[in-house]
Coordinates of C-alpha atoms in Angstrom, one line a residue:
Chain A
X149 CA 0.0 -0.1 0.0
X150 CA 0.9 3.7 -0.1
X151 CA 2.8 5.2 2.7
X152 CA 4.6 8.4 3.8
X153 CA 7.6 8.7 6.2
X154 CA 8.6 12.0 7.9
X155 CA 11.4 12.6 10.1
X156 CA 10.5 12.4 13.9
X157 CA 10.1 15.7 15.8
X158 CA 10.0 18.0 17.5
X159 CA 12.4 20.0 15.4
X160 CA 13.7 22.9 17.6
X161 CA 15.3 25.8 15.8
X162 CA 16.3 29.4 16.5
X163 CA 14.8 32.2 14.5
X164 CA 16.3 32.7 11.1
X165 CA 17.9 29.3 11.3
X166 CA 17.6 27.0 8.1
X167 CA 14.9 24.3 8.1
X168 CA 14.8 21.0 6.5
X169 CA 12.0 18.3 7.3
X170 CA 12.5 15.0 5.5
X171 CA 9.7 13.1 3.7
X172 CA 9.9 9.9 1.7
X173 CA 7.1 8.0 0.1
X174 CA 6.0 4.6 -1.2
X175 CA 3.2 4.6 -3.9
X176 CA 2.1 3.0 -7.0
X177 CA 1.9 5.0 -10.1
X178 CA 2.7 8.7 -10.1
X179 CA 1.5 10.4 -7.0
X180 CA 0.9 14.0 -6.4
X181 CA 2.6 15.3 -3.4
X182 CA 1.6 17.8 -0.7
X183 CA 2.8 19.7 2.4
X184 CA 0.1 20.8 4.9
X185 CA 0.6 22.9 8.0
X186 CA -1.5 22.5 11.3
X187 CA -1.4 25.4 13.7
X188 CA -2.7 24.6 17.3
X189 CA -6.3 24.3 17.6
X190 CA -6.9 24.5 13.8
X191 CA -7.4 22.1 10.9
X192 CA -4.8 21.5 8.2
X193 CA -4.2 24.0 5.4
X194 CA -2.1 23.5 2.3
X195 CA 1.3 24.8 2.3
X196 CA 2.5 23.6 -1.2
X197 CA 2.2 20.9 -3.7
X198 CA 4.0 19.3 -6.6
X199 CA 2.3 17.2 -9.2
X200 CA 5.0 15.5 -11.3
X201 CA 8.6 14.5 -11.0
X202 CA 11.2 17.5 -10.6
X203 CA 8.4 20.0 -9.9
X204 CA 9.1 22.4 -7.1
X205 CA 6.3 23.7 -4.9
X206 CA 6.9 27.0 -3.1
X207 CA 4.9 29.2 -0.8
X208 CA 5.6 31.7 2.0
X209 CA 9.5 31.0 1.7
X210 CA 9.0 27.3 2.0
X211 CA 10.1 25.0 -0.8
X212 CA 10.0 21.3 -1.7
X213 CA 11.1 19.5 -4.9
X214 CA 9.4 16.2 -6.2
X215 CA 12.4 13.7 -6.5
X216 CA 11.1 10.6 -8.0
X217 CA 14.5 8.9 -8.1
X218 CA 14.8 9.2 -4.4
X219 CA 11.0 9.1 -3.7
X220 CA 11.3 12.1 -1.6
X221 CA 9.7 15.6 -1.0
X222 CA 11.7 17.3 1.7
X223 CA 10.5 20.6 2.9
X224 CA 12.9 23.4 3.3
X225 CA 12.9 27.1 4.4
X226 CA 16.1 29.4 4.5
X227 CA 15.2 31.5 7.4
X228 CA 12.4 30.4 9.9
X229 CA 10.4 32.8 12.1
X230 CA 8.6 32.1 15.5
X231 CA 5.3 32.2 13.6
X232 CA 6.3 29.1 11.6
X233 CA 5.9 27.1 14.8
X234 CA 3.4 24.3 13.9
X235 CA 3.0 20.8 12.9
X236 CA 3.9 20.1 9.2
X237 CA 2.4 17.1 7.4
X238 CA 3.6 15.4 4.2
X239 CA 0.8 13.8 2.1
X240 CA 0.3 12.0 -1.2
X241 CA -2.5 11.4 -3.6
X242 CA -1.9 8.2 -5.5
X243 CA -4.0 6.7 -8.3
X244 CA -5.5 3.2 -7.6
X245 CA -8.8 3.6 -9.3
X246 CA -9.5 6.4 -7.1
X247 CA -7.2 9.1 -5.6
X248 CA -6.9 8.2 -2.0
X249 CA -4.9 10.4 0.3
X250 CA -2.3 9.2 2.6
X251 CA -0.6 11.3 5.2
X252 CA 2.6 11.2 7.3
X253 CA 2.7 11.3 11.0
X254 CA 3.6 15.0 11.1
X255 CA 6.7 16.7 12.4
X256 CA 6.4 19.4 15.0
X257 CA 8.5 22.6 14.6
X258 CA 9.3 24.8 17.3
X259 CA 11.1 28.0 16.6
X260 CA 12.6 30.2 19.5
X261 CA 13.3 33.9 19.2
Chain B
X534 CA -13.8 33.1 1.9
X535 CA -15.5 29.8 1.6
X536 CA -14.7 27.4 4.5
X537 CA -15.6 23.8 5.4
X538 CA -17.8 23.9 8.3
X539 CA -18.0 21.3 11.2
X540 CA -20.0 21.1 14.3
X541 CA -19.9 20.5 17.1
X542 CA -16.2 21.7 17.8
X543 CA -16.1 19.7 20.9
X544 CA -18.0 16.8 22.1
X545 CA -17.8 15.1 25.4
X546 CA -19.6 11.8 25.8
X547 CA -19.7 8.6 27.9
X548 CA -18.8 5.1 26.5
X549 CA -21.6 3.3 24.9
X550 CA -23.4 6.4 23.9
X551 CA -23.9 7.6 20.4
X552 CA -22.4 10.5 18.8
X553 CA -22.8 12.4 15.5
X554 CA -20.6 14.9 13.8
X555 CA -21.7 17.1 10.8
X556 CA -19.7 18.6 8.0
X557 CA -20.7 21.1 5.4
X558 CA -18.1 21.2 2.6
X559 CA -17.2 24.2 0.4
X560 CA -20.0 24.7 -2.2
X561 CA -19.5 22.8 -5.3
X562 CA -16.8 20.5 -4.0
X563 CA -17.6 17.1 -5.1
X564 CA -15.1 15.1 -2.9
X565 CA -15.6 15.0 0.8
X566 CA -13.2 13.2 3.3
X567 CA -13.7 12.2 6.9
X568 CA -10.4 11.7 8.9
X569 CA -9.6 10.6 12.6
X570 CA -6.5 12.2 14.0
X571 CA -5.1 10.9 17.2
X572 CA -3.0 13.3 19.2
X573 CA 0.6 13.5 17.8
X574 CA -0.3 11.5 14.8
X575 CA -1.3 12.3 11.2
X576 CA -4.8 12.1 9.8
X577 CA -6.2 8.7 9.1
X578 CA -8.7 8.5 6.4
X579 CA -12.0 6.9 7.5
X580 CA -14.2 7.5 4.4
X581 CA -14.1 9.3 1.1
X582 CA -17.3 10.4 -0.8
X583 CA -17.4 11.4 -4.4
X584 CA -20.8 13.3 -4.7
X585 CA -23.0 10.8 -2.6
X586 CA -21.1 7.6 -3.5
X587 CA -18.6 6.1 -1.2
X588 CA -15.2 5.8 -2.8
X589 CA -13.2 4.3 0.0
X590 CA -14.2 3.2 3.5
X591 CA -11.7 0.5 4.0
X592 CA -10.4 2.0 7.3
X593 CA -13.9 2.8 8.7
X594 CA -14.9 0.5 11.6
X595 CA -18.2 -0.5 10.3
X596 CA -19.4 -2.3 13.4
X597 CA -19.8 1.1 15.1
X598 CA -19.1 3.9 12.5
X599 CA -21.4 4.9 9.7
X600 CA -21.2 7.9 7.4
X601 CA -23.7 9.3 5.0
X602 CA -23.7 12.1 2.3
X603 CA -27.3 11.6 1.1
X604 CA -27.6 14.6 -1.4
X605 CA -24.0 14.9 -2.2
X606 CA -23.6 18.0 -0.1
X607 CA -23.3 17.8 3.7
X608 CA -22.4 14.7 5.5
X609 CA -22.9 13.1 8.9
X610 CA -20.3 10.7 10.7
X611 CA -21.8 8.6 13.4
X612 CA -20.3 6.4 16.2
X613 CA -22.6 4.0 17.9
X614 CA -21.7 3.0 20.6
X615 CA -18.5 5.0 21.4
X616 CA -15.5 3.6 23.1
X617 CA -12.7 5.1 25.2
X618 CA -10.4 4.5 22.1
X619 CA -12.5 6.7 19.9
X620 CA -11.3 10.0 21.7
X621 CA -9.7 11.9 18.8
X622 CA -10.0 14.8 16.5
X623 CA -12.3 14.1 13.7
X624 CA -11.6 16.2 10.7
X625 CA -13.6 16.8 7.5
X626 CA -12.1 18.0 4.3
X627 CA -13.5 18.7 0.8
X628 CA -11.8 19.1 -2.8
X629 CA -13.0 20.1 -6.0
X630 CA -13.2 18.1 -9.1
X631 CA -13.9 14.4 -9.6
X632 CA -11.2 11.8 -9.7
X633 CA -8.5 14.5 -10.0
X634 CA -5.2 13.7 -8.4
X635 CA -3.6 16.9 -8.0
X636 CA -6.4 19.0 -6.2
X637 CA -5.7 20.2 -2.7
X638 CA -8.0 19.5 0.3
X639 CA -9.7 22.1 2.4
X640 CA -10.1 21.2 5.9
X641 CA -12.6 22.2 8.6
X642 CA -11.5 23.1 12.0
X643 CA -12.4 19.7 13.3
X644 CA -14.5 18.1 16.1
X645 CA -12.6 17.0 19.4
X646 CA -14.2 14.1 20.8
X647 CA -13.6 13.0 24.3
X648 CA -15.0 9.6 25.5
X649 CA -15.2 9.2 29.3

């Protein structure tokens, strides 16, 4: 079956540090890949997405590149802010007759001033 | 800005009681999802609807959970009877299009269920 593996958290950084959150996946066919963010007490919201190999998704300074050869979709940001503190989820939509979503366990990010 | 609505936001119940959650997706969104999210984990898909039809319910505990989307618009998820292990956040999401693999999901705020 399909699966998404994310690095364990929490990731704790100082403001303006570089961020990487690793995500690898297993899927049949050619999935679309997503990063969602969840702030405390809220539902998930889309951060960025990529729909085919070598696509780069970007939003609010965050980037992730769809690497088919390594089945990865790592999230990066050059300079994090305290307001980026949240839980980040990697997800995929893979075709298997219907597009069924699969989420990773989430990685908590804590940014200190 | 259109949003996915869920109610109630919080629900406390005793085990063996029945509970129901309601979701109203963004207008025009054909696909509706119900997820269970246990604290510290990612969302687990319970059921996916395309209009009024169930696309996937392979992870739905059918002995106690049921879901319906009778007119292909809003949806209800029911648990009867509730068990202690059902305590979790129940998330509803919707997505435009039919059978499209690249569309994002729009999530509601969730219903926090506590079973005592």
